[in-house]
Structure formats: structure tokens, C-alpha cells
PDB file of C-alpha atoms in Angstrom:
ATOM      1  CA  MET A   1     -35.950   8.291   9.056  1.00  0.00           C
ATOM      2  CA  ALA A   2     -35.838   6.866  12.569  1.00  0.00           C
ATOM      3  CA  GLN A   3     -39.649   6.884  12.745  1.00  0.00           C
ATOM      4  CA  PHE A   4     -39.812   5.033   9.440  1.00  0.00           C
ATOM      5  CA  LYS A   5     -37.418   2.368  10.709  1.00  0.00           C
ATOM      6  CA  GLN A   6     -39.367   2.168  13.961  1.00  0.00           C
ATOM      7  CA  LYS A   7     -42.654   1.581  12.131  1.00  0.00           C
ATOM      8  CA  LYS A   8     -40.977  -1.002   9.897  1.00  0.00           C
ATOM      9  CA  LEU A   9     -39.647  -2.935  12.891  1.00  0.00           C
ATOM     10  CA  ILE A  10     -42.998  -2.751  14.670  1.00  0.00           C
ATOM     11  CA  ALA A  11     -44.695  -4.078  11.571  1.00  0.00           C
ATOM     12  CA  ILE A  12     -42.190  -6.938  11.428  1.00  0.00           C
ATOM     13  CA  LEU A  13     -42.259  -7.840  15.110  1.00  0.00           C
ATOM     14  CA  ALA A  14     -45.976  -7.391  15.861  1.00  0.00           C
ATOM     15  CA  PRO A  15     -47.213 -10.540  14.086  1.00  0.00           C
ATOM     16  CA  LEU A  16     -44.557 -12.529  15.898  1.00  0.00           C
ATOM     17  CA  GLY A  17     -45.769 -11.346  19.313  1.00  0.00           C
ATOM     18  CA  LEU A  18     -42.348 -10.027  20.203  1.00  0.00           C
ATOM     19  CA  ILE A  19     -43.072  -6.365  20.892  1.00  0.00           C
ATOM     20  CA  GLY A  20     -44.270  -6.739  24.439  1.00  0.00           C
ATOM     21  CA  GLY A  21     -41.325  -8.918  25.443  1.00  0.00           C
ATOM     22  CA  MET A  22     -38.637  -6.493  24.414  1.00  0.00           C
ATOM     23  CA  ALA A  23     -37.179  -4.164  27.044  1.00  0.00           C
ATOM     24  CA  LEU A  24     -35.314  -1.945  24.571  1.00  0.00           C
ATOM     25  CA  SER A  25     -37.191   0.758  22.752  1.00  0.00           C
ATOM     26  CA  VAL A  26     -37.615   0.080  19.076  1.00  0.00           C
ATOM     27  CA  GLU A  27     -36.238   3.501  18.204  1.00  0.00           C
ATOM     28  CA  GLY A  28     -33.080   2.901  20.230  1.00  0.00           C
ATOM     29  CA  PHE A  29     -32.723  -0.505  18.629  1.00  0.00           C
ATOM     30  CA  ALA A  30     -32.993   0.940  15.134  1.00  0.00           C
ATOM     31  CA  ASP A  31     -30.516   3.746  15.782  1.00  0.00           C
ATOM     32  CA  SER A  32     -27.954   1.416  17.362  1.00  0.00           C
ATOM     33  CA  HIS A  33     -28.322  -1.473  14.953  1.00  0.00           C
ATOM     34  CA  ASN A  34     -28.576  -0.060  11.450  1.00  0.00           C
ATOM     35  CA  ARG A  35     -27.060  -3.169   9.940  1.00  0.00           C
ATOM     36  CA  TYR A  36     -28.222  -4.838   6.777  1.00  0.00           C
ATOM     37  CA  ALA A  37     -29.280  -8.477   6.921  1.00  0.00           C
ATOM     38  CA  ILE A  38     -27.426 -10.659   4.417  1.00  0.00           C
ATOM     39  CA  ASP A  39     -27.872 -14.254   3.372  1.00  0.00           C
ATOM     40  CA  ALA A  40     -25.308 -17.030   3.089  1.00  0.00           C
ATOM     41  CA  SER A  41     -24.212 -15.804  -0.330  1.00  0.00           C
ATOM     42  CA  LYS A  42     -23.559 -12.304   1.070  1.00  0.00           C
ATOM     43  CA  GLY A  43     -26.621 -10.976  -0.703  1.00  0.00           C
ATOM     44  CA  VAL A  44     -28.848  -8.410   0.977  1.00  0.00           C
ATOM     45  CA  VAL A  45     -32.103  -9.796   2.383  1.00  0.00           C
ATOM     46  CA  LYS A  46     -35.171  -7.882   1.211  1.00  0.00           C
ATOM     47  CA  ASN A  47     -38.849  -8.094   2.077  1.00  0.00           C
ATOM     48  CA  SER A  48     -41.678  -8.595  -0.372  1.00  0.00           C
ATOM     49  CA  ALA A  49     -41.749  -4.860  -1.003  1.00  0.00           C
ATOM     50  CA  GLY A  50     -38.108  -4.910  -2.118  1.00  0.00           C
ATOM     51  CA  GLU A  51     -36.872  -3.120   1.011  1.00  0.00           C
ATOM     52  CA  CYS A  52     -33.627  -4.095   2.721  1.00  0.00           C
ATOM     53  CA  TRP A  53     -33.935  -5.638   6.194  1.00  0.00           C
ATOM     54  CA  PHE A  54     -32.023  -4.455   9.237  1.00  0.00           C
ATOM     55  CA  THR A  55     -30.756  -6.910  11.806  1.00  0.00           C
ATOM     56  CA  VAL A  56     -28.400  -7.196  14.765  1.00  0.00           C
ATOM     57  CA  GLY A  57     -25.052  -8.566  13.626  1.00  0.00           C
ATOM     58  CA  GLY A  58     -25.523  -7.597   9.975  1.00  0.00           C
ATOM     59  CA  ILE A  59     -23.198  -5.433   7.892  1.00  0.00           C
ATOM     60  CA  MET A  60     -22.920  -1.659   8.184  1.00  0.00           C
ATOM     61  CA  GLU A  61     -21.340  -0.977   4.787  1.00  0.00           C
ATOM     62  CA  LYS A  62     -23.259   1.161   2.348  1.00  0.00           C
ATOM     63  CA  MET A  63     -25.130  -1.019  -0.107  1.00  0.00           C
ATOM     64  CA  GLU A  64     -26.008   0.222  -3.566  1.00  0.00           C
ATOM     65  CA  ALA A  65     -28.771  -2.414  -3.683  1.00  0.00           C
ATOM     66  CA  CYS A  66     -30.404  -0.647  -0.750  1.00  0.00           C
ATOM     67  CA  GLY A  67     -30.321   2.767  -2.392  1.00  0.00           C
ATOM     68  CA  ASP A  68     -27.138   3.949  -0.701  1.00  0.00           C
ATOM     69  CA  MET A  69     -24.641   6.070  -2.589  1.00  0.00           C
ATOM     70  CA  VAL A  70     -21.617   3.797  -2.756  1.00  0.00           C
ATOM     71  CA  SER A  71     -18.229   5.495  -3.298  1.00  0.00           C
ATOM     72  CA  VAL A  72     -16.082   4.058  -6.074  1.00  0.00           C
ATOM     73  CA  ASP A  73     -12.273   3.901  -6.208  1.00  0.00           C
ATOM     74  CA  SER A  74     -11.661   3.385  -9.908  1.00  0.00           C
ATOM     75  CA  ASP A  75      -7.856   3.407  -9.771  1.00  0.00           C
ATOM     76  CA  GLY A  76      -7.627   1.364  -6.571  1.00  0.00           C
ATOM     77  CA  ASP A  77      -5.337   3.789  -4.773  1.00  0.00           C
ATOM     78  CA  GLY A  78      -7.387   3.816  -1.577  1.00  0.00           C
ATOM     79  CA  VAL A  79      -8.943   7.219  -2.254  1.00  0.00           C
ATOM     80  CA  THR A  80     -12.513   7.201  -3.541  1.00  0.00           C
ATOM     81  CA  ASP A  81     -13.290   8.921  -6.818  1.00  0.00           C
ATOM     82  CA  ASP A  82     -15.275  11.701  -5.150  1.00  0.00           C
ATOM     83  CA  LYS A  83     -12.122  12.736  -3.248  1.00  0.00           C
ATOM     84  CA  ASP A  84      -9.468  11.702  -5.781  1.00  0.00           C
ATOM     85  CA  MET A  85      -7.703  14.759  -7.225  1.00  0.00           C
ATOM     86  CA  CYS A  86      -5.474  12.570  -9.413  1.00  0.00           C
ATOM     87  CA  PRO A  87      -7.622   9.869 -11.020  1.00  0.00           C
ATOM     88  CA  GLY A  88      -5.948   7.085 -12.951  1.00  0.00           C
ATOM     89  CA  THR A  89      -2.975   6.658 -10.619  1.00  0.00           C
ATOM     90  CA  PRO A  90      -0.993   3.527 -11.593  1.00  0.00           C
ATOM     91  CA  ARG A  91      -1.665   0.466  -9.460  1.00  0.00           C
ATOM     92  CA  GLY A  92       0.608   0.262  -6.451  1.00  0.00           C
ATOM     93  CA  ALA A  93       1.807   3.856  -6.629  1.00  0.00           C
ATOM     94  CA  PRO A  94       1.898   5.424  -3.141  1.00  0.00           C
ATOM     95  CA  VAL A  95      -0.464   8.390  -2.923  1.00  0.00           C
ATOM     96  CA  ASN A  96      -1.374  11.134  -0.469  1.00  0.00           C
ATOM     97  CA  ALA A  97      -4.793  11.845   1.034  1.00  0.00           C
ATOM     98  CA  LYS A  98      -5.874  13.516  -2.217  1.00  0.00           C
ATOM     99  CA  GLY A  99      -5.010  10.458  -4.292  1.00  0.00           C
ATOM    100  CA  CYS A 100      -1.999  12.092  -5.932  1.00  0.00           C
ATOM    101  CA  PRO A 101       1.343  10.262  -6.272  1.00  0.00           C
ATOM    102  CA  LEU A 102       3.805  10.997  -3.492  1.00  0.00           C
ATOM    103  CA  ASP A 103       6.983  12.918  -4.291  1.00  0.00           C
ATOM    104  CA  SER A 104       8.955  12.498  -1.073  1.00  0.00           C
ATOM    105  CA  ASP A 105      12.055  14.442  -2.148  1.00  0.00           C
ATOM    106  CA  GLY A 106      10.118  17.167  -3.979  1.00  0.00           C
ATOM    107  CA  ASP A 107      12.081  16.879  -7.206  1.00  0.00           C
ATOM    108  CA  GLY A 108       8.991  16.779  -9.409  1.00  0.00           C
ATOM    109  CA  VAL A 109       9.275  13.046 -10.133  1.00  0.00           C
ATOM    110  CA  PRO A 110       6.741  10.888  -8.231  1.00  0.00           C
ATOM    111  CA  ASP A 111       8.127   8.202  -5.958  1.00  0.00           C
ATOM    112  CA  TYR A 112       6.909   5.330  -8.107  1.00  0.00           C
ATOM    113  CA  LEU A 113       9.016   6.631 -11.027  1.00  0.00           C
ATOM    114  CA  ASP A 114      11.930   8.025  -8.994  1.00  0.00           C
ATOM    115  CA  LYS A 115      15.079   5.943  -9.465  1.00  0.00           C
ATOM    116  CA  CYS A 116      17.110   8.268  -7.244  1.00  0.00           C
ATOM    117  CA  PRO A 117      15.047   8.941  -4.102  1.00  0.00           C
ATOM    118  CA  GLY A 118      16.296  11.473  -1.597  1.00  0.00           C
ATOM    119  CA  THR A 119      17.641  13.967  -4.132  1.00  0.00           C
ATOM    120  CA  LYS A 120      18.803  17.134  -2.369  1.00  0.00           C
ATOM    121  CA  ALA A 121      16.423  20.090  -2.461  1.00  0.00           C
ATOM    122  CA  GLY A 122      16.719  22.311  -5.513  1.00  0.00           C
ATOM    123  CA  ALA A 123      18.815  19.871  -7.523  1.00  0.00           C
ATOM    124  CA  LYS A 124      18.103  19.670 -11.252  1.00  0.00           C
ATOM    125  CA  VAL A 125      16.996  16.140 -12.109  1.00  0.00           C
ATOM    126  CA  ASP A 126      16.232  14.108 -15.218  1.00  0.00           C
ATOM    127  CA  LYS A 127      13.034  12.182 -15.985  1.00  0.00           C
ATOM    128  CA  ASP A 128      14.163   9.380 -13.650  1.00  0.00           C
ATOM    129  CA  GLY A 129      14.586  11.746 -10.703  1.00  0.00           C
ATOM    130  CA  CYS A 130      18.385  11.554 -10.786  1.00  0.00           C
ATOM    131  CA  GLU A 131      20.479  14.672 -10.389  1.00  0.00           C
ATOM    132  CA  VAL A 132      21.855  16.135 -13.589  1.00  0.00           C
ATOM    133  CA  MET A 133      25.522  16.777 -12.995  1.00  0.00           C
ATOM    134  CA  LYS A 134      27.012  19.944 -14.382  1.00  0.00           C
ATOM    135  CA  PRO A 135      29.632  19.355 -17.077  1.00  0.00           C
ATOM    136  CA  MET A 136      33.161  19.835 -15.854  1.00  0.00           C
ATOM    137  CA  ALA A 137      34.583  23.239 -16.576  1.00  0.00           C
ATOM    138  CA  LYS A 138      36.819  23.468 -19.608  1.00  0.00           C
ATOM    139  CA  MET A 139      40.473  24.289 -19.095  1.00  0.00           C
ATOM    140  CA  GLU A 140      42.392  26.309 -21.638  1.00  0.00           C
ATOM    141  CA  LYS A 141      46.115  26.738 -21.267  1.00  0.00           C
ATOM    142  CA  VAL A 142      47.879  29.889 -22.433  1.00  0.00           C
ATOM    143  CA  VAL A 143      51.647  29.515 -22.160  1.00  0.00           C
ATOM    144  CA  ILE A 144      53.874  32.575 -21.995  1.00  0.00           C
ATOM    145  CA  ASP A 145      57.169  31.114 -23.096  1.00  0.00           C
ATOM    146  CA  ASN A 146      58.991  34.296 -24.044  1.00  0.00           C
ATOM    147  CA  ILE A 147      62.476  34.121 -22.538  1.00  0.00           C
ATOM    148  CA  LEU A 148      62.470  37.865 -21.896  1.00  0.00           C
ATOM    149  CA  LEU A 149      60.230  37.478 -18.805  1.00  0.00           C
ATOM    150  CA  PHE A 150      62.788  36.689 -16.101  1.00  0.00           C
ATOM    151  CA  ASP A 151      66.524  36.734 -15.657  1.00  0.00           C
ATOM    152  CA  PHE A 152      68.294  33.873 -13.913  1.00  0.00           C
ATOM    153  CA  ASP A 153      67.433  33.712 -10.202  1.00  0.00           C
ATOM    154  CA  SER A 154      65.041  36.671 -10.481  1.00  0.00           C
ATOM    155  CA  ALA A 155      61.309  37.260  -9.993  1.00  0.00           C
ATOM    156  CA  ALA A 156      61.398  40.786 -11.434  1.00  0.00           C
ATOM    157  CA  LEU A 157      59.911  41.359 -14.863  1.00  0.00           C
ATOM    158  CA  LYS A 158      62.484  42.159 -17.519  1.00  0.00           C
ATOM    159  CA  GLY A 159      62.180  45.047 -19.902  1.00  0.00           C
ATOM    160  CA  GLY A 160      59.564  44.322 -22.530  1.00  0.00           C
ATOM    161  CA  ALA A 161      57.828  41.747 -20.337  1.00  0.00           C
ATOM    162  CA  ASN A 162      54.848  44.046 -19.863  1.00  0.00           C
ATOM    163  CA  ASP A 163      54.036  43.948 -23.568  1.00  0.00           C
ATOM    164  CA  VAL A 164      54.273  40.158 -23.542  1.00  0.00           C
ATOM    165  CA  LEU A 165      51.890  39.888 -20.594  1.00  0.00           C
ATOM    166  CA  ASP A 166      49.442  42.392 -22.061  1.00  0.00           C
ATOM    167  CA  SER A 167      49.321  40.459 -25.315  1.00  0.00           C
ATOM    168  CA  SER A 168      48.812  37.127 -23.562  1.00  0.00           C
ATOM    169  CA  TYR A 169      46.171  38.356 -21.140  1.00  0.00           C
ATOM    170  CA  ALA A 170      44.269  40.088 -23.944  1.00  0.00           C
ATOM    171  CA  LYS A 171      43.292  36.627 -25.211  1.00  0.00           C
ATOM    172  CA  PHE A 172      40.815  36.214 -22.359  1.00  0.00           C
ATOM    173  CA  LYS A 173      40.516  39.659 -20.783  1.00  0.00           C
ATOM    174  CA  GLY A 174      36.881  40.775 -20.487  1.00  0.00           C
ATOM    175  CA  ASN A 175      35.554  37.339 -21.427  1.00  0.00           C
ATOM    176  CA  ASP A 176      32.529  36.656 -19.201  1.00  0.00           C
ATOM    177  CA  ALA A 177      32.950  32.921 -19.813  1.00  0.00           C
ATOM    178  CA  VAL A 178      36.218  32.964 -17.849  1.00  0.00           C
ATOM    179  CA  LYS A 179      35.688  31.592 -14.355  1.00  0.00           C
ATOM    180  CA  SER A 180      39.252  31.875 -13.069  1.00  0.00           C
ATOM    181  CA  VAL A 181      42.862  32.130 -14.196  1.00  0.00           C
ATOM    182  CA  LEU A 182      45.608  30.093 -12.547  1.00  0.00           C
ATOM    183  CA  ILE A 183      49.025  31.694 -12.940  1.00  0.00           C
ATOM    184  CA  THR A 184      51.812  29.141 -12.522  1.00  0.00           C
ATOM    185  CA  GLY A 185      55.467  30.086 -12.256  1.00  0.00           C
ATOM    186  CA  HIS A 186      58.355  27.789 -13.288  1.00  0.00           C
ATOM    187  CA  THR A 187      62.140  27.713 -12.930  1.00  0.00           C
ATOM    188  CA  ASP A 188      65.119  25.941 -14.408  1.00  0.00           C
ATOM    189  CA  SER A 189      66.895  23.176 -12.500  1.00  0.00           C
ATOM    190  CA  ILE A 190      69.732  25.181 -11.012  1.00  0.00           C
ATOM    191  CA  GLY A 191      69.342  25.469  -7.241  1.00  0.00           C
ATOM    192  CA  SER A 192      67.615  23.362  -4.609  1.00  0.00           C
ATOM    193  CA  ASP A 193      64.043  22.160  -4.996  1.00  0.00           C
ATOM    194  CA  ALA A 194      62.894  24.268  -2.049  1.00  0.00           C
ATOM    195  CA  TYR A 195      64.546  27.417  -3.353  1.00  0.00           C
ATOM    196  CA  ASN A 196      63.165  26.967  -6.853  1.00  0.00           C
ATOM    197  CA  GLN A 197      59.694  26.339  -5.452  1.00  0.00           C
ATOM    198  CA  GLY A 198      59.765  29.691  -3.679  1.00  0.00           C
ATOM    199  CA  LEU A 199      61.217  31.413  -6.741  1.00  0.00           C
ATOM    200  CA  SER A 200      58.457  30.043  -8.979  1.00  0.00           C
ATOM    201  CA  GLU A 201      55.795  31.294  -6.558  1.00  0.00           C
ATOM    202  CA  ARG A 202      57.357  34.764  -6.491  1.00  0.00           C
ATOM    203  CA  ARG A 203      57.373  34.867 -10.287  1.00  0.00           C
ATOM    204  CA  ALA A 204      53.680  33.902 -10.415  1.00  0.00           C
ATOM    205  CA  ASN A 205      52.781  36.592  -7.887  1.00  0.00           C
ATOM    206  CA  THR A 206      54.781  39.194  -9.819  1.00  0.00           C
ATOM    207  CA  VAL A 207      52.675  38.481 -12.898  1.00  0.00           C
ATOM    208  CA  ARG A 208      49.441  38.465 -10.875  1.00  0.00           C
ATOM    209  CA  ASP A 209      50.262  41.824  -9.284  1.00  0.00           C
ATOM    210  CA  TYR A 210      51.031  43.343 -12.681  1.00  0.00           C
ATOM    211  CA  LEU A 211      47.738  42.163 -14.194  1.00  0.00           C
ATOM    212  CA  ILE A 212      45.782  43.523 -11.235  1.00  0.00           C
ATOM    213  CA  SER A 213      47.530  46.874 -11.678  1.00  0.00           C
ATOM    214  CA  GLN A 214      46.224  46.859 -15.252  1.00  0.00           C
ATOM    215  CA  GLY A 215      42.620  46.396 -14.120  1.00  0.00           C
ATOM    216  CA  ALA A 216      42.301  42.602 -14.010  1.00  0.00           C
ATOM    217  CA  ASP A 217      39.751  41.141 -11.563  1.00  0.00           C
ATOM    218  CA  ALA A 218      41.834  40.030  -8.579  1.00  0.00           C
ATOM    219  CA  SER A 219      39.169  37.555  -7.460  1.00  0.00           C
ATOM    220  CA  LYS A 220      39.684  35.568 -10.661  1.00  0.00           C
ATOM    221  CA  LEU A 221      43.490  35.415 -10.485  1.00  0.00           C
ATOM    222  CA  GLN A 222      45.248  32.687  -8.527  1.00  0.00           C
ATOM    223  CA  ALA A 223      49.017  32.294  -8.319  1.00  0.00           C
ATOM    224  CA  ASN A 224      51.050  29.207  -7.534  1.00  0.00           C
ATOM    225  CA  GLY A 225      54.461  27.772  -8.297  1.00  0.00           C
ATOM    226  CA  ALA A 226      55.633  24.482  -9.770  1.00  0.00           C
ATOM    227  CA  GLY A 227      59.320  24.990  -9.052  1.00  0.00           C
ATOM    228  CA  GLU A 228      61.555  23.030 -11.421  1.00  0.00           C
ATOM    229  CA  SER A 229      59.171  20.031 -11.542  1.00  0.00           C
ATOM    230  CA  GLN A 230      57.611  20.775 -14.946  1.00  0.00           C
ATOM    231  CA  PRO A 231      60.342  21.725 -17.412  1.00  0.00           C
ATOM    232  CA  ALA A 232      59.186  22.559 -20.929  1.00  0.00           C
ATOM    233  CA  PHE A 233      62.676  22.059 -22.338  1.00  0.00           C
ATOM    234  CA  GLY A 234      65.822  20.228 -21.358  1.00  0.00           C
ATOM    235  CA  ASN A 235      67.807  21.799 -18.542  1.00  0.00           C
ATOM    236  CA  ASP A 236      71.095  20.539 -19.934  1.00  0.00           C
ATOM    237  CA  THR A 237      71.571  23.601 -22.133  1.00  0.00           C
ATOM    238  CA  LYS A 238      71.615  27.330 -21.420  1.00  0.00           C
ATOM    239  CA  ALA A 239      68.871  27.942 -23.986  1.00  0.00           C
ATOM    240  CA  GLY A 240      66.691  25.219 -22.500  1.00  0.00           C
ATOM    241  CA  ARG A 241      67.090  26.580 -18.984  1.00  0.00           C
ATOM    242  CA  ALA A 242      66.175  30.081 -20.209  1.00  0.00           C
ATOM    243  CA  MET A 243      62.956  28.736 -21.759  1.00  0.00           C
ATOM    244  CA  ASN A 244      62.041  27.013 -18.489  1.00  0.00           C
ATOM    245  CA  ARG A 245      62.057  30.319 -16.643  1.00  0.00           C
ATOM    246  CA  ARG A 246      58.455  30.902 -17.650  1.00  0.00           C
ATOM    247  CA  VAL A 247      54.894  31.548 -16.507  1.00  0.00           C
ATOM    248  CA  GLU A 248      51.771  29.752 -17.704  1.00  0.00           C
ATOM    249  CA  PHE A 249      48.135  30.840 -17.586  1.00  0.00           C
ATOM    250  CA  ASN A 250      45.581  28.062 -17.067  1.00  0.00           C
ATOM    251  CA  VAL A 251      42.191  29.541 -17.844  1.00  0.00           C
ATOM    252  CA  MET A 252      39.102  27.885 -16.325  1.00  0.00           C
ATOM    253  CA  MET A 253      35.998  28.499 -18.413  1.00  0.00           C
ATOM    254  CA  LYS A 254      32.442  28.472 -17.022  1.00  0.00           C
TER     255      LYS A 254
END
């Protein structure tokens, strides 16, 4: 190829009497100045044989008119079609070196469509790239309001209380959908707030311990006390106070 260019330049320069006055070798000139000559309208200058001319100061871009293979970038993403692994990328969409849309947070939604960039790794997202929040767990309350559970000022189970607890716990025992069970103890209004708070906690723990002894999963049972703060009945009567000495199960479902 270099010899061809050399002969072409010699053929061009010889009639002009310029060969002898040039200090540079023609071959070195051709190798260092492979630039196409263009006219004022940016068109390639050709000789009478239809060959493109080379000149110092011309353009080095490949020219299809000169027989060069010119790479095309059909989708305009900056990656030519011969290297584009994802043709047809929307205009303006940021792409990687392979011409594929960037997905900076790796959520499966390309950046140009992602309305929630920076989603944490592994998060489940919707079509807009926004995290899909898990629905809040359902809470089911099972109230054990049998007045036989506790005597006044006592955290010990009364006779017959075991049957009541077994019957109540059977409603959700062995249910895989149960995430946890909150056991809350209550008292009537007689006594100080601090004392009744402690008494309610002891009642809740008594029930928890009994259920564990019957094979309940301890990791799913939590006990706390509400003291006298959540009466179910009026504390102005003996019957009402007896009904307030109770335990409630709050069951959290998955």
C-alpha cells in the first residue's frame, strides 16, 4: 500500500518538477500524511481516475467515498453498530462500552427508566425501579377474658385456667402463618400504677411460661404488661374489676 501511495505521489509531483526539491522521502511523507484532500464544500477531491487525493492538512477520517469501511452508529449512543450489543437504544440513554443501557444500582431497570436511582442491593422493585414495600403484617387479637384466670393481687393461675389457655392458644397453635404472639397482662385499678404495672407483667409471664411448658415455640412468645391503663370494663364495680384482671394475645401474622 505504501509503495502504491509512493508511486501515486511521484506521478503527481514529477510533472511539477517538485521531486528533486523535496528533502523528505516520498514514502515517509505518505505514511505520515495519509490525509484526504477536501474542497470548500467538504467534499473529497479526486483525480481523473476517480481516486481520492492525499494532502498535508487534510482530514484523517475514514471516507466511504474513498472505499473505506465507515462504521455506523444507527441509534446514536456513541457505540458503532459493529460493537453495539444493544442496538436501538433510546436517544439520550446513558450506555456502557457495549452500547447497553446503564443500570447503576443493579435493580434490573436501566437508568433512563429508573425513577428511584440508588435502590439498595437485592431490593424487589417495580417497573419504575422503586422498591416494593412489603405489606404490613396483620394483627389478630385473641382476648382471654375469663375471670377464672387470676385472683385479686395474684399472678398465679387459678384452677381451670389451664383449660382456658389451652383453648385460646389452640386457635393459632401450629399455624405457620403466625410470626409472633404478644402476651399482654392487665390489672384492675386497685393499687398504685407502679405496682399494677409489675403485677400485669408477672401475669403475662405466667401465661408465657405455661404455654412454653406445653410445647409452644418460646421464640415466638413475647410478654409485656399494660398495668391498669387499658381497662376492658369499668373499675367501679367488683364484677368489672374482676373482668379487668385478664390477659390478651395479640397475634402477628406473616
